[in-house]
Amino acid sequence: LAEVDRLGSHWVCRYCTLCNPATRPAENPNVNSVPSGVSAALSGGIGLLHGLVFASARSGPQEAQVIRAALSRAILEGIGAVHDAEAPIADEVPSRPTAADEAPGPAAGEWAGPDQHPEDDFLPPLCEFLAKDRRMRRVDANGDGLLTVFAPFALQRMRALLGVYEDDFAASLLDHELTSQQTHGGRSGASFFYSNDRHFVVKALTKREAHTLQAMLRDWFAHFVRFPNSLLPHVYALLKVSVRHAKQYLLVTNNAFDTALSIDRVYDLKGSTAKRFVDPKEQLSAFERGGRPPTLKDLNWRSHVFLPAPLAHGMLKQLGQDTALLATHNIMDYSLLVGVHETPVDPASREGAVTVPRNIFRTDFGGLRCTSTGRTYFISLIDVLQPYDMSKAVERFVKTKVLSTVASWGQGLGVRNQSLVRQVCPSCSHAWNEEQAILVAAAERSPSTVISLTCPSCGDEFETAPLQDADNNISSIEPSAYRTRFIDFCRDKVIVASLSANNQPVLL
C-alpha cells in the first residue's frame, strides 16, 4: 500500500503517515503534502523496509502499463518459445473424453484426483507444472519489467482445455489498456485489473499464494479435465513482475461477472457468522465513497438462488467436488461469490458473441436466470488459496477462546447494568436510546441474530446485529470442518430448487 515520492532526501507514503521529515509532522498529516518526522539519516532504510512490506498492493495507471507490458512479453514471446522448444502446443491438446469414455464419477464428497482416473493421459508431466521460465526476464532502469513466467507450457495447455484461443487471449489483454476498478468480494488490499472486454482479470497474489497455486496446478488441471463445469477460478497465466523494483505475483483468471448486465447486489458467503454482517451505516458510507453498494456477507443474505431441480442438484454436487479438491490441499476460508441482477431479462434476448466459452452455470448472459423470480445470478468460488496453518490455528484460538469470552462477559454485564442502548439511524443520523430488552431477547436466540429497528424520527427500518462480538462461529477452522459447514450452508440457505406449488422453496 505504499508508493513513495522522493523529493530530494525526503519521501512520504501516499497511503499512510509514514514519512521521512526533517521537521516534526503536522498535527493532522495530509497525504498530499510532505509531512516531517524522524531523522533524515534513517530515511533510506525505513523507506526501503516500508516499500518491501507494502509495495505488493500498488495500483494506478503506471502499474497497469507495467503489467500490460509484462503480459505482452510473457504471452507473445511465450507462444514463440513453446514452438521453438517443440513442446506440446495448444492445438495438440487432446479433447476432453466423451461421456461414453468417461469413467464413473466419484462418490459425493470425494475428489477425483489425477491418479485415480484415466485423465492422466491428458496431463502434462509434473515438471511442466513446476517450471519457472526466466528466459524472458527483462527489467528496465526504473525497475519495471517481467521476471518469471510460471508453468508456461502447462498453462498454455490449460487455456486450450478451457476453450480460450491464444489470439483471443492476447487481443483481449494487449489491444487495450487494462482498467482498475473497485472489486466485488475477495480479500481487500489486492490489485485487480480488467481487460477491456471484461473477460479476464489480472489479480495480484502474495508470494505464498503464488507458491500454493503452483503446487496445486497439476491437480487443478486434472480437476478441470474431469469437471469442465467447475466453479473454481480458471488459471490462464501466472507470472512475477517488477514494478518500481517491487516484486509482484500476478494471476490471470476469468471474470466472475463477465456480463453485459448490471450487478445490483453482491454477496461474499462463507457459512460462518462471526463478523459477517455489514450494517446499514457501513453500506451507506461505502455507497457514498464508491458509488455502488458494498459486498454484503452471510448475515445480510435473506434470499435463495432458485434454480430448476436438476441444475440446483448439479451445482451443489459441483461445489462438493470443488471444495473436496481444496480440502485435499488443506485450503479453507474460501467464499461463494453471488452476484444478483434484479431486473428480469427478456427470455428472447440474446447475448452478443463472446470469445470465452461458458459452462452450464453461465448460460444466461454469463449467469443463471431464475424464471420464478426474474433475477439472474452469477456464482463462483473465490479466495481459494488460503491454507490452514499455524497462523490460522492461533487466530482460531484467540477469537474463540479469548476475544469471544471477553465480549460475552462484557455484553452480559451491559445487559445486567444498562436499560438503554444508544442507536443511530443510518438514514437521518438521528440518535436515540433503545431498550436493552431487545438485545436480551436477541442474546437468548443466538449471537448471530439480526434484529430490525425503526427510527423514531424518519420511520425508516434498518437491521443490526448487536451481539456480533460474542459470536465464535468464525472462518478460521480446519479445512474438513470448514468444507462441511460451507456445503451445509449452501444447501440449506443458498441454492434451492424452484418454488413449489405453495410458493415454498424446495430444499435439497
Short mmCIF file of C-alpha atoms in Angstrom, two decimals:
data_model
loop_
_atom_site.label_atom_id
_atom_site.label_comp_id
_atom_site.label_asym_id
_atom_site.label_seq_id
_atom_site.Cartn_x
_atom_site.Cartn_y
_atom_site.Cartn_z
CA LEU A 1 0.00 0.00 0.00
CA ALA A 2 2.93 2.28 -0.43
CA GLU A 3 4.10 4.49 -3.22
CA VAL A 4 6.93 6.72 -2.14
CA ASP A 5 7.56 10.15 -3.64
CA ARG A 6 11.17 11.14 -3.32
CA LEU A 7 11.72 14.90 -3.06
CA GLY A 8 15.44 15.33 -2.59
CA SER A 9 16.20 13.48 0.63
CA HIS A 10 12.55 13.44 1.70
CA TRP A 11 9.85 10.90 0.95
CA VAL A 12 6.26 10.35 2.05
CA CYS A 13 3.90 7.39 1.67
CA ARG A 14 0.72 8.39 -0.15
CA TYR A 15 -1.34 5.76 1.67
CA CYS A 16 -0.37 6.27 5.31
CA THR A 17 1.53 8.70 7.53
CA LEU A 18 4.96 7.04 7.31
CA CYS A 19 7.43 9.67 6.16
CA ASN A 20 10.99 10.98 6.33
CA PRO A 21 10.65 14.51 7.59
CA ALA A 22 13.25 16.99 8.62
CA THR A 23 10.71 18.68 10.90
CA ARG A 24 8.03 17.31 13.15
CA PRO A 25 4.82 16.09 11.48
CA ALA A 26 1.82 18.32 11.34
CA GLU A 27 -0.93 17.73 13.87
CA ASN A 28 -3.19 16.41 11.10
CA PRO A 29 -0.96 14.80 8.46
CA ASN A 30 -2.09 15.29 4.88
CA VAL A 31 -1.25 12.64 2.30
CA ASN A 32 -0.97 15.33 -0.37
CA SER A 33 1.79 17.16 1.44
CA VAL A 34 5.23 16.14 2.68
CA PRO A 35 4.98 15.76 6.46
CA SER A 36 8.05 15.72 8.56
CA GLY A 37 9.28 13.37 11.20
CA VAL A 38 12.18 11.35 12.47
CA SER A 39 15.71 11.58 11.19
CA ALA A 40 16.75 12.05 7.60
CA ALA A 41 19.64 9.72 8.25
CA LEU A 42 17.20 6.82 8.68
CA SER A 43 15.08 7.66 5.65
CA GLY A 44 16.75 5.25 3.25
CA GLY A 45 16.48 2.17 5.45
CA ILE A 46 12.96 2.87 6.68
CA GLY A 47 11.79 3.73 3.19
CA LEU A 48 13.26 0.54 1.75
CA LEU A 49 11.67 -1.56 4.51
CA HIS A 50 8.32 0.17 4.03
CA GLY A 51 8.47 -0.44 0.29
CA LEU A 52 9.27 -4.13 0.75
CA VAL A 53 6.40 -4.59 3.18
CA PHE A 54 3.70 -2.67 1.35
CA ALA A 55 4.64 -2.38 -2.31
CA SER A 56 2.76 -5.55 -3.31
CA ALA A 57 -0.55 -3.70 -3.46
CA ARG A 58 0.32 -0.67 -5.58
CA SER A 59 -2.22 0.32 -8.15
CA GLY A 60 -2.69 3.01 -10.72
CA PRO A 61 -2.17 3.77 -14.41
CA GLN A 62 1.60 3.31 -14.20
CA GLU A 63 1.26 -0.11 -12.63
CA ALA A 64 -1.31 -1.10 -15.27
CA GLN A 65 1.12 -0.14 -18.04
CA VAL A 66 3.93 -2.17 -16.49
CA ILE A 67 1.67 -5.20 -16.06
CA ARG A 68 0.39 -4.94 -19.62
CA ALA A 69 3.95 -4.76 -20.98
CA ALA A 70 4.94 -7.79 -18.90
CA LEU A 71 1.89 -9.71 -20.12
CA SER A 72 2.74 -8.81 -23.70
CA ARG A 73 6.22 -10.23 -23.32
CA ALA A 74 5.01 -13.34 -21.47
CA ILE A 75 2.18 -14.12 -23.92
CA LEU A 76 3.65 -13.20 -27.29
CA GLU A 77 7.21 -14.36 -26.71
CA GLY A 78 5.98 -17.29 -24.66
CA ILE A 79 4.00 -18.63 -27.60
CA GLY A 80 7.10 -18.48 -29.76
CA ALA A 81 9.17 -20.14 -27.04
CA VAL A 82 6.72 -23.03 -26.88
CA HIS A 83 7.02 -23.60 -30.62
CA ASP A 84 10.80 -23.24 -30.58
CA ALA A 85 11.09 -25.80 -27.80
CA GLU A 86 8.89 -28.21 -29.75
CA ALA A 87 6.80 -28.69 -26.62
CA PRO A 88 3.14 -29.74 -26.85
CA ILE A 89 1.29 -26.70 -28.14
CA ALA A 90 -2.33 -25.69 -27.70
CA ASP A 91 -3.55 -27.25 -30.94
CA GLU A 92 -2.19 -30.61 -29.83
CA VAL A 93 -4.11 -30.71 -26.55
CA PRO A 94 -6.42 -33.73 -26.70
CA SER A 95 -10.13 -33.09 -26.43
CA ARG A 96 -11.99 -33.99 -23.26
CA PRO A 97 -13.13 -37.61 -23.03
CA THR A 98 -16.66 -38.19 -24.24
CA ALA A 99 -19.42 -39.37 -21.93
CA ALA A 100 -19.05 -42.90 -23.30
CA ASP A 101 -15.34 -42.97 -22.48
CA GLU A 102 -15.60 -41.27 -19.12
CA ALA A 103 -15.08 -43.38 -16.04
CA PRO A 104 -17.83 -43.48 -13.39
CA GLY A 105 -17.81 -40.37 -11.26
CA PRO A 106 -16.56 -40.36 -7.69
CA ALA A 107 -18.91 -40.58 -4.75
CA ALA A 108 -20.26 -37.33 -3.37
CA GLY A 109 -17.67 -35.56 -1.25
CA GLU A 110 -14.68 -37.35 -2.75
CA TRP A 111 -12.25 -35.64 -5.05
CA ALA A 112 -11.28 -37.49 -8.23
CA GLY A 113 -7.54 -36.92 -8.19
CA PRO A 114 -5.24 -37.32 -11.21
CA ASP A 115 -4.02 -40.70 -10.03
CA GLN A 116 -7.49 -42.22 -9.80
CA HIS A 117 -8.78 -41.80 -13.35
CA PRO A 118 -7.69 -42.11 -16.97
CA GLU A 119 -7.24 -38.31 -17.14
CA ASP A 120 -3.55 -38.98 -16.52
CA ASP A 121 -3.25 -39.43 -20.28
CA PHE A 122 -4.33 -35.80 -20.75
CA LEU A 123 -1.99 -34.28 -18.16
CA PRO A 124 1.35 -32.69 -18.99
CA PRO A 125 4.25 -34.09 -16.96
CA LEU A 126 4.72 -32.78 -13.45
CA CYS A 127 7.89 -30.92 -14.43
CA GLU A 128 5.85 -28.61 -16.69
CA PHE A 129 3.68 -27.50 -13.77
CA LEU A 130 6.74 -26.80 -11.60
CA ALA A 131 8.65 -24.99 -14.35
CA LYS A 132 9.81 -21.39 -13.95
CA ASP A 133 10.79 -19.67 -17.19
CA ARG A 134 13.20 -16.77 -16.68
CA ARG A 135 14.45 -16.55 -20.26
CA MET A 136 12.11 -13.61 -20.94
CA ARG A 137 13.34 -11.69 -17.89
CA ARG A 138 13.84 -8.03 -18.68
CA VAL A 139 13.78 -5.13 -16.18
CA ASP A 140 14.43 -1.52 -17.23
CA ALA A 141 16.27 1.18 -15.34
CA ASN A 142 13.13 2.15 -13.43
CA GLY A 143 12.78 -1.33 -12.02
CA ASP A 144 9.80 -2.25 -14.22
CA GLY A 145 9.55 -5.46 -16.18
CA LEU A 146 8.90 -9.18 -16.34
CA LEU A 147 10.80 -11.51 -14.01
CA THR A 148 9.37 -15.03 -14.21
CA VAL A 149 6.66 -16.95 -16.05
CA PHE A 150 5.40 -19.96 -14.10
CA ALA A 151 4.45 -23.19 -15.88
CA PRO A 152 4.22 -21.60 -19.37
CA PHE A 153 3.71 -24.85 -21.31
CA ALA A 154 1.22 -26.34 -18.87
CA LEU A 155 -0.87 -23.17 -18.61
CA GLN A 156 -0.99 -22.79 -22.38
CA ARG A 157 -2.46 -26.27 -22.48
CA MET A 158 -4.86 -25.30 -19.71
CA ARG A 159 -6.07 -22.30 -21.72
CA ALA A 160 -6.72 -24.64 -24.63
CA LEU A 161 -8.52 -27.06 -22.33
CA LEU A 162 -10.78 -24.22 -21.14
CA GLY A 163 -11.51 -23.18 -24.73
CA VAL A 164 -9.51 -19.94 -24.79
CA TYR A 165 -7.75 -19.35 -28.11
CA GLU A 166 -4.32 -17.75 -27.95
CA ASP A 167 -5.12 -14.93 -30.37
CA ASP A 168 -8.29 -14.01 -28.44
CA PHE A 169 -6.38 -14.19 -25.15
CA ALA A 170 -3.64 -11.89 -26.44
CA ALA A 171 -6.05 -9.45 -28.11
CA SER A 172 -8.21 -9.15 -25.01
CA LEU A 173 -5.30 -8.33 -22.70
CA LEU A 174 -2.97 -6.45 -25.03
CA ASP A 175 -5.02 -4.49 -27.58
CA HIS A 176 -6.30 -2.01 -24.98
CA GLU A 177 -5.19 -0.61 -21.65
CA LEU A 178 -6.04 -2.57 -18.53
CA THR A 179 -8.56 -0.89 -16.26
CA SER A 180 -8.52 -0.86 -12.47
CA GLN A 181 -11.85 -0.80 -10.72
CA GLN A 182 -13.33 -1.46 -7.30
CA THR A 183 -13.77 -5.19 -6.92
CA HIS A 184 -16.66 -7.24 -5.64
CA GLY A 185 -15.83 -9.73 -2.90
CA GLY A 186 -12.43 -11.26 -2.32
CA ARG A 187 -9.72 -10.13 0.02
CA SER A 188 -9.03 -6.46 0.40
CA GLY A 189 -5.66 -4.98 -0.45
CA ALA A 190 -5.03 -6.83 -3.72
CA SER A 191 -4.76 -5.08 -7.08
CA PHE A 192 -7.34 -6.06 -9.69
CA PHE A 193 -7.07 -5.11 -13.36
CA TYR A 194 -9.63 -5.95 -16.03
CA SER A 195 -9.20 -6.47 -19.73
CA ASN A 196 -11.09 -4.04 -21.93
CA ASP A 197 -13.73 -6.62 -22.88
CA ARG A 198 -14.10 -7.67 -19.21
CA HIS A 199 -13.40 -11.34 -19.97
CA PHE A 200 -10.17 -11.56 -17.96
CA VAL A 201 -8.92 -10.31 -14.60
CA VAL A 202 -5.30 -9.78 -13.60
CA LYS A 203 -5.09 -10.21 -9.83
CA ALA A 204 -2.11 -9.59 -7.56
CA LEU A 205 -1.16 -12.52 -5.32
CA THR A 206 1.12 -12.76 -2.36
CA LYS A 207 4.25 -14.86 -2.72
CA ARG A 208 2.72 -17.53 -0.55
CA GLU A 209 -0.48 -17.64 -2.61
CA ALA A 210 1.51 -17.93 -5.82
CA HIS A 211 3.55 -20.85 -4.49
CA THR A 212 0.40 -22.52 -3.12
CA LEU A 213 -1.25 -22.25 -6.51
CA GLN A 214 1.75 -23.62 -8.39
CA ALA A 215 1.89 -26.61 -6.04
CA MET A 216 -1.79 -27.28 -6.86
CA LEU A 217 -1.60 -26.71 -10.62
CA ARG A 218 -1.41 -30.34 -11.72
CA ASP A 219 -4.42 -31.31 -9.61
CA TRP A 220 -6.17 -28.13 -10.79
CA PHE A 221 -5.63 -29.15 -14.42
CA ALA A 222 -6.87 -32.69 -13.74
CA HIS A 223 -9.92 -31.29 -11.96
CA PHE A 224 -10.96 -29.24 -14.99
CA VAL A 225 -10.39 -32.20 -17.28
CA ARG A 226 -12.73 -34.19 -15.09
CA PHE A 227 -15.20 -31.39 -14.24
CA PRO A 228 -15.39 -28.76 -17.01
CA ASN A 229 -18.29 -27.04 -15.18
CA SER A 230 -16.18 -26.35 -12.09
CA LEU A 231 -16.90 -23.13 -10.20
CA LEU A 232 -13.24 -22.71 -9.25
CA PRO A 233 -11.30 -19.81 -10.79
CA HIS A 234 -9.69 -20.51 -14.15
CA VAL A 235 -5.90 -20.27 -14.19
CA TYR A 236 -4.76 -18.79 -17.50
CA ALA A 237 -1.32 -17.43 -16.59
CA LEU A 238 0.88 -16.98 -13.53
CA LEU A 239 3.88 -14.67 -13.55
CA LYS A 240 6.11 -12.46 -11.44
CA VAL A 241 6.82 -8.85 -12.40
CA SER A 242 8.75 -5.93 -11.00
CA VAL A 243 7.02 -2.57 -10.50
CA ARG A 244 9.47 0.11 -9.39
CA HIS A 245 11.77 -2.63 -8.07
CA ALA A 246 8.92 -4.17 -6.03
CA LYS A 247 8.12 -7.78 -6.92
CA GLN A 248 4.53 -8.74 -7.64
CA TYR A 249 2.95 -12.09 -8.41
CA LEU A 250 0.09 -11.92 -10.91
CA LEU A 251 -2.66 -14.37 -11.77
CA VAL A 252 -4.66 -14.04 -14.99
CA THR A 253 -8.06 -15.58 -14.39
CA ASN A 254 -11.66 -15.35 -15.55
CA ASN A 255 -14.01 -12.55 -14.55
CA ALA A 256 -16.71 -13.89 -12.24
CA PHE A 257 -19.04 -11.14 -13.52
CA ASP A 258 -18.29 -11.39 -17.22
CA THR A 259 -21.60 -9.99 -18.38
CA ALA A 260 -23.24 -7.01 -20.01
CA LEU A 261 -25.87 -6.95 -17.24
CA SER A 262 -25.52 -4.73 -14.19
CA ILE A 263 -24.66 -6.38 -10.89
CA ASP A 264 -27.11 -4.88 -8.40
CA ARG A 265 -26.08 -6.81 -5.27
CA VAL A 266 -23.03 -8.86 -4.37
CA TYR A 267 -22.64 -11.35 -1.53
CA ASP A 268 -19.49 -12.97 -0.15
CA LEU A 269 -20.73 -16.11 1.64
CA LYS A 270 -18.59 -18.38 3.83
CA GLY A 271 -21.09 -20.19 6.04
CA SER A 272 -19.73 -18.51 9.19
CA THR A 273 -21.50 -15.80 11.18
CA ALA A 274 -18.86 -14.02 13.30
CA LYS A 275 -18.21 -10.56 11.86
CA ARG A 276 -20.28 -11.49 8.81
CA PHE A 277 -22.76 -8.59 8.87
CA VAL A 278 -22.47 -5.29 7.00
CA ASP A 279 -24.60 -2.80 8.90
CA PRO A 280 -26.66 -0.15 7.05
CA LYS A 281 -24.38 2.68 8.14
CA GLU A 282 -21.39 0.91 6.60
CA GLN A 283 -23.39 0.20 3.45
CA LEU A 284 -24.35 3.86 3.10
CA SER A 285 -20.78 5.01 3.70
CA ALA A 286 -19.42 2.59 1.09
CA PHE A 287 -22.02 3.72 -1.43
CA GLU A 288 -21.11 7.38 -0.89
CA ARG A 289 -17.40 6.61 -1.36
CA GLY A 290 -17.60 4.30 -4.38
CA GLY A 291 -20.99 4.99 -5.93
CA ARG A 292 -22.06 1.35 -5.57
CA PRO A 293 -23.29 -0.88 -2.75
CA PRO A 294 -20.62 -2.77 -0.80
CA THR A 295 -20.17 -6.51 -0.84
CA LEU A 296 -22.62 -7.99 1.67
CA LYS A 297 -21.98 -11.01 3.87
CA ASP A 298 -23.67 -14.07 5.33
CA LEU A 299 -25.97 -12.36 7.82
CA ASN A 300 -27.16 -9.96 5.11
CA TRP A 301 -28.28 -12.91 2.97
CA ARG A 302 -32.08 -13.08 3.03
CA SER A 303 -32.96 -14.93 -0.16
CA HIS A 304 -32.31 -18.15 -2.08
CA VAL A 305 -30.95 -18.91 -5.51
CA PHE A 306 -33.97 -20.54 -7.11
CA LEU A 307 -32.92 -22.96 -9.84
CA PRO A 308 -34.57 -25.88 -11.65
CA ALA A 309 -34.10 -29.02 -9.58
CA PRO A 310 -31.60 -30.74 -11.93
CA LEU A 311 -29.48 -27.58 -12.16
CA ALA A 312 -29.62 -26.98 -8.39
CA HIS A 313 -28.58 -30.58 -7.70
CA GLY A 314 -25.80 -30.28 -10.27
CA MET A 315 -24.45 -27.07 -8.75
CA LEU A 316 -24.40 -28.50 -5.22
CA LYS A 317 -22.66 -31.63 -6.47
CA GLN A 318 -20.10 -29.49 -8.31
CA LEU A 319 -19.49 -27.41 -5.20
CA GLY A 320 -18.90 -30.66 -3.32
CA GLN A 321 -16.27 -31.75 -5.86
CA ASP A 322 -14.59 -28.34 -5.93
CA THR A 323 -14.37 -27.98 -2.15
CA ALA A 324 -13.13 -31.58 -1.84
CA LEU A 325 -10.15 -30.62 -4.01
CA LEU A 326 -9.50 -27.59 -1.78
CA ALA A 327 -9.76 -29.67 1.41
CA THR A 328 -7.27 -32.16 -0.05
CA HIS A 329 -4.75 -29.32 -0.29
CA ASN A 330 -5.56 -28.03 3.22
CA ILE A 331 -7.35 -24.94 1.87
CA MET A 332 -10.03 -23.11 3.85
CA ASP A 333 -11.55 -19.63 4.22
CA TYR A 334 -12.86 -19.62 0.63
CA SER A 335 -16.15 -17.93 -0.29
CA LEU A 336 -19.13 -18.36 -2.56
CA LEU A 337 -19.40 -15.14 -4.56
CA VAL A 338 -23.00 -14.45 -5.58
CA GLY A 339 -23.88 -11.53 -7.84
CA VAL A 340 -27.53 -10.65 -8.42
CA HIS A 341 -29.07 -8.80 -11.37
CA GLU A 342 -32.52 -7.81 -10.13
CA THR A 343 -34.28 -6.73 -13.34
CA PRO A 344 -35.95 -9.54 -15.35
CA VAL A 345 -34.27 -10.16 -18.70
CA ASP A 346 -36.35 -10.84 -21.79
CA PRO A 347 -36.02 -14.60 -22.48
CA ALA A 348 -35.99 -13.84 -26.22
CA SER A 349 -32.96 -11.56 -25.91
CA ARG A 350 -29.57 -13.00 -26.80
CA GLU A 351 -26.10 -12.03 -25.72
CA GLY A 352 -23.61 -10.90 -28.31
CA ALA A 353 -20.71 -13.05 -29.42
CA VAL A 354 -18.24 -13.89 -26.66
CA THR A 355 -14.75 -15.33 -27.10
CA VAL A 356 -14.64 -17.17 -23.75
CA PRO A 357 -16.63 -20.43 -23.57
CA ARG A 358 -19.11 -20.73 -20.72
CA ASN A 359 -20.19 -23.74 -18.75
CA ILE A 360 -23.72 -24.83 -17.85
CA PHE A 361 -23.80 -22.47 -14.85
CA ARG A 362 -23.15 -19.40 -17.04
CA THR A 363 -25.56 -19.81 -19.92
CA ASP A 364 -27.71 -16.67 -19.43
CA PHE A 365 -25.59 -13.59 -20.10
CA GLY A 366 -22.79 -15.20 -18.09
CA GLY A 367 -25.07 -16.28 -15.23
CA LEU A 368 -28.20 -18.26 -14.46
CA ARG A 369 -31.67 -16.79 -14.89
CA CYS A 370 -34.39 -17.77 -12.42
CA THR A 371 -37.74 -18.00 -14.20
CA SER A 372 -39.78 -17.73 -10.97
CA THR A 373 -38.18 -14.53 -9.65
CA GLY A 374 -36.75 -12.99 -12.83
CA ARG A 375 -33.34 -12.49 -11.23
CA THR A 376 -30.06 -13.51 -12.85
CA TYR A 377 -27.40 -15.00 -10.56
CA PHE A 378 -23.63 -15.12 -11.07
CA ILE A 379 -21.97 -17.71 -8.83
CA SER A 380 -18.28 -18.57 -8.36
CA LEU A 381 -15.81 -19.75 -5.73
CA ILE A 382 -13.19 -17.17 -4.74
CA ASP A 383 -10.30 -16.78 -2.25
CA VAL A 384 -9.22 -20.36 -2.78
CA LEU A 385 -5.52 -20.05 -1.85
CA GLN A 386 -5.58 -19.76 1.94
CA PRO A 387 -4.06 -22.83 3.64
CA TYR A 388 -4.84 -23.73 7.23
CA ASP A 389 -1.55 -23.21 9.02
CA MET A 390 -0.24 -22.22 12.43
CA SER A 391 -1.31 -18.59 12.00
CA LYS A 392 -4.89 -19.68 11.32
CA ALA A 393 -4.81 -22.07 14.28
CA VAL A 394 -3.64 -19.23 16.55
CA GLU A 395 -6.30 -16.94 15.08
CA ARG A 396 -8.94 -19.56 15.84
CA PHE A 397 -7.76 -19.90 19.46
CA VAL A 398 -7.66 -16.15 20.08
CA LYS A 399 -11.07 -15.48 18.56
CA THR A 400 -12.93 -18.42 20.09
CA LYS A 401 -11.24 -18.71 23.48
CA VAL A 402 -10.18 -15.16 24.30
CA LEU A 403 -11.98 -12.41 22.43
CA SER A 404 -15.42 -14.01 22.32
CA THR A 405 -15.24 -14.82 26.06
CA VAL A 406 -14.31 -11.24 26.90
CA ALA A 407 -17.03 -9.91 24.58
CA SER A 408 -19.67 -12.22 26.05
CA TRP A 409 -18.75 -11.18 29.59
CA GLY A 410 -18.79 -7.51 28.68
CA GLN A 411 -22.11 -7.69 26.88
CA GLY A 412 -23.63 -9.76 29.66
CA LEU A 413 -22.51 -7.13 32.15
CA GLY A 414 -24.06 -4.48 29.93
CA VAL A 415 -27.33 -6.36 29.79
CA ARG A 416 -27.46 -6.53 33.58
CA ASN A 417 -26.38 -2.96 34.30
CA GLN A 418 -27.97 -0.99 31.46
CA SER A 419 -31.55 -0.41 30.49
CA LEU A 420 -30.92 1.63 27.32
CA VAL A 421 -28.52 1.33 24.39
CA ARG A 422 -27.53 4.15 22.07
CA GLN A 423 -28.65 3.69 18.45
CA VAL A 424 -28.07 5.88 15.37
CA CYS A 425 -30.26 5.81 12.27
CA PRO A 426 -28.14 5.37 9.10
CA SER A 427 -30.67 7.36 7.02
CA CYS A 428 -31.15 10.55 9.04
CA SER A 429 -28.39 10.15 11.68
CA HIS A 430 -30.95 10.56 14.42
CA ALA A 431 -29.69 9.11 17.73
CA TRP A 432 -31.85 7.65 20.43
CA ASN A 433 -31.76 5.16 23.29
CA GLU A 434 -33.22 1.72 22.56
CA GLU A 435 -34.47 -0.57 25.29
CA GLN A 436 -31.91 -3.15 26.34
CA ALA A 437 -34.63 -5.80 26.46
CA ILE A 438 -34.37 -6.08 22.68
CA LEU A 439 -30.73 -7.11 22.97
CA VAL A 440 -31.55 -9.54 25.77
CA ALA A 441 -34.10 -11.25 23.53
CA ALA A 442 -31.51 -11.43 20.74
CA ALA A 443 -28.93 -12.93 23.08
CA GLU A 444 -31.34 -15.64 24.10
CA ARG A 445 -31.69 -16.71 20.48
CA SER A 446 -28.15 -16.53 19.11
CA PRO A 447 -25.15 -14.16 18.99
CA SER A 448 -25.63 -14.09 15.20
CA THR A 449 -29.24 -12.87 15.43
CA VAL A 450 -30.07 -9.87 13.25
CA ILE A 451 -32.86 -7.66 14.57
CA SER A 452 -34.85 -4.84 12.94
CA LEU A 453 -35.20 -1.39 14.50
CA THR A 454 -37.39 1.56 13.47
CA CYS A 455 -36.09 5.10 13.63
CA PRO A 456 -38.49 7.24 15.70
CA SER A 457 -37.55 10.31 13.65
CA CYS A 458 -37.80 9.31 9.97
CA GLY A 459 -39.61 5.99 10.38
CA ASP A 460 -37.08 4.03 8.33
CA GLU A 461 -36.34 0.45 9.34
CA PHE A 462 -32.81 -0.88 9.49
CA GLU A 463 -31.11 -4.02 10.74
CA THR A 464 -28.40 -4.53 13.31
CA ALA A 465 -26.50 -7.49 14.74
CA PRO A 466 -25.87 -6.28 18.31
CA LEU A 467 -24.00 -9.33 19.64
CA GLN A 468 -21.52 -9.98 16.83
CA ASP A 469 -18.51 -9.62 19.13
CA ALA A 470 -19.64 -12.63 21.17
CA ASP A 471 -20.10 -14.93 18.17
CA ASN A 472 -17.41 -17.65 17.88
CA ASN A 473 -18.67 -19.21 14.62
CA ILE A 474 -15.57 -17.94 12.82
CA SER A 475 -13.99 -18.73 9.45
CA SER A 476 -10.66 -19.99 10.79
CA ILE A 477 -11.40 -23.68 11.30
CA GLU A 478 -9.91 -26.90 9.97
CA PRO A 479 -10.42 -27.47 6.20
CA SER A 480 -12.63 -30.57 6.56
CA ALA A 481 -14.90 -28.86 9.10
CA TYR A 482 -14.92 -25.69 7.02
CA ARG A 483 -15.97 -27.64 3.94
CA THR A 484 -18.78 -29.45 5.77
CA ARG A 485 -20.16 -26.20 7.17
CA PHE A 486 -19.82 -24.47 3.81
CA ILE A 487 -21.69 -27.17 1.87
CA ASP A 488 -24.42 -27.36 4.53
CA PHE A 489 -24.86 -23.59 4.33
CA CYS A 490 -25.08 -23.66 0.53
CA ARG A 491 -27.62 -26.49 0.64
CA ASP A 492 -29.80 -25.01 3.39
CA LYS A 493 -29.58 -21.27 2.81
CA VAL A 494 -28.38 -20.53 -0.73
CA ILE A 495 -29.14 -22.97 -3.55
CA VAL A 496 -32.64 -24.39 -3.63
CA ALA A 497 -34.89 -25.87 -6.29
CA SER A 498 -37.58 -23.68 -7.88
CA LEU A 499 -40.63 -22.68 -5.88
CA SER A 500 -43.16 -25.42 -5.16
CA ALA A 501 -46.89 -25.23 -5.81
CA ASN A 502 -47.47 -23.41 -2.48
CA ASN A 503 -44.66 -20.90 -3.23
CA GLN A 504 -42.24 -22.51 -0.77
CA PRO A 505 -38.60 -23.18 -1.75
CA VAL A 506 -37.76 -26.83 -2.20
CA LEU A 507 -34.68 -27.53 -0.07
CA LEU A 508 -32.25 -30.11 -1.47
#
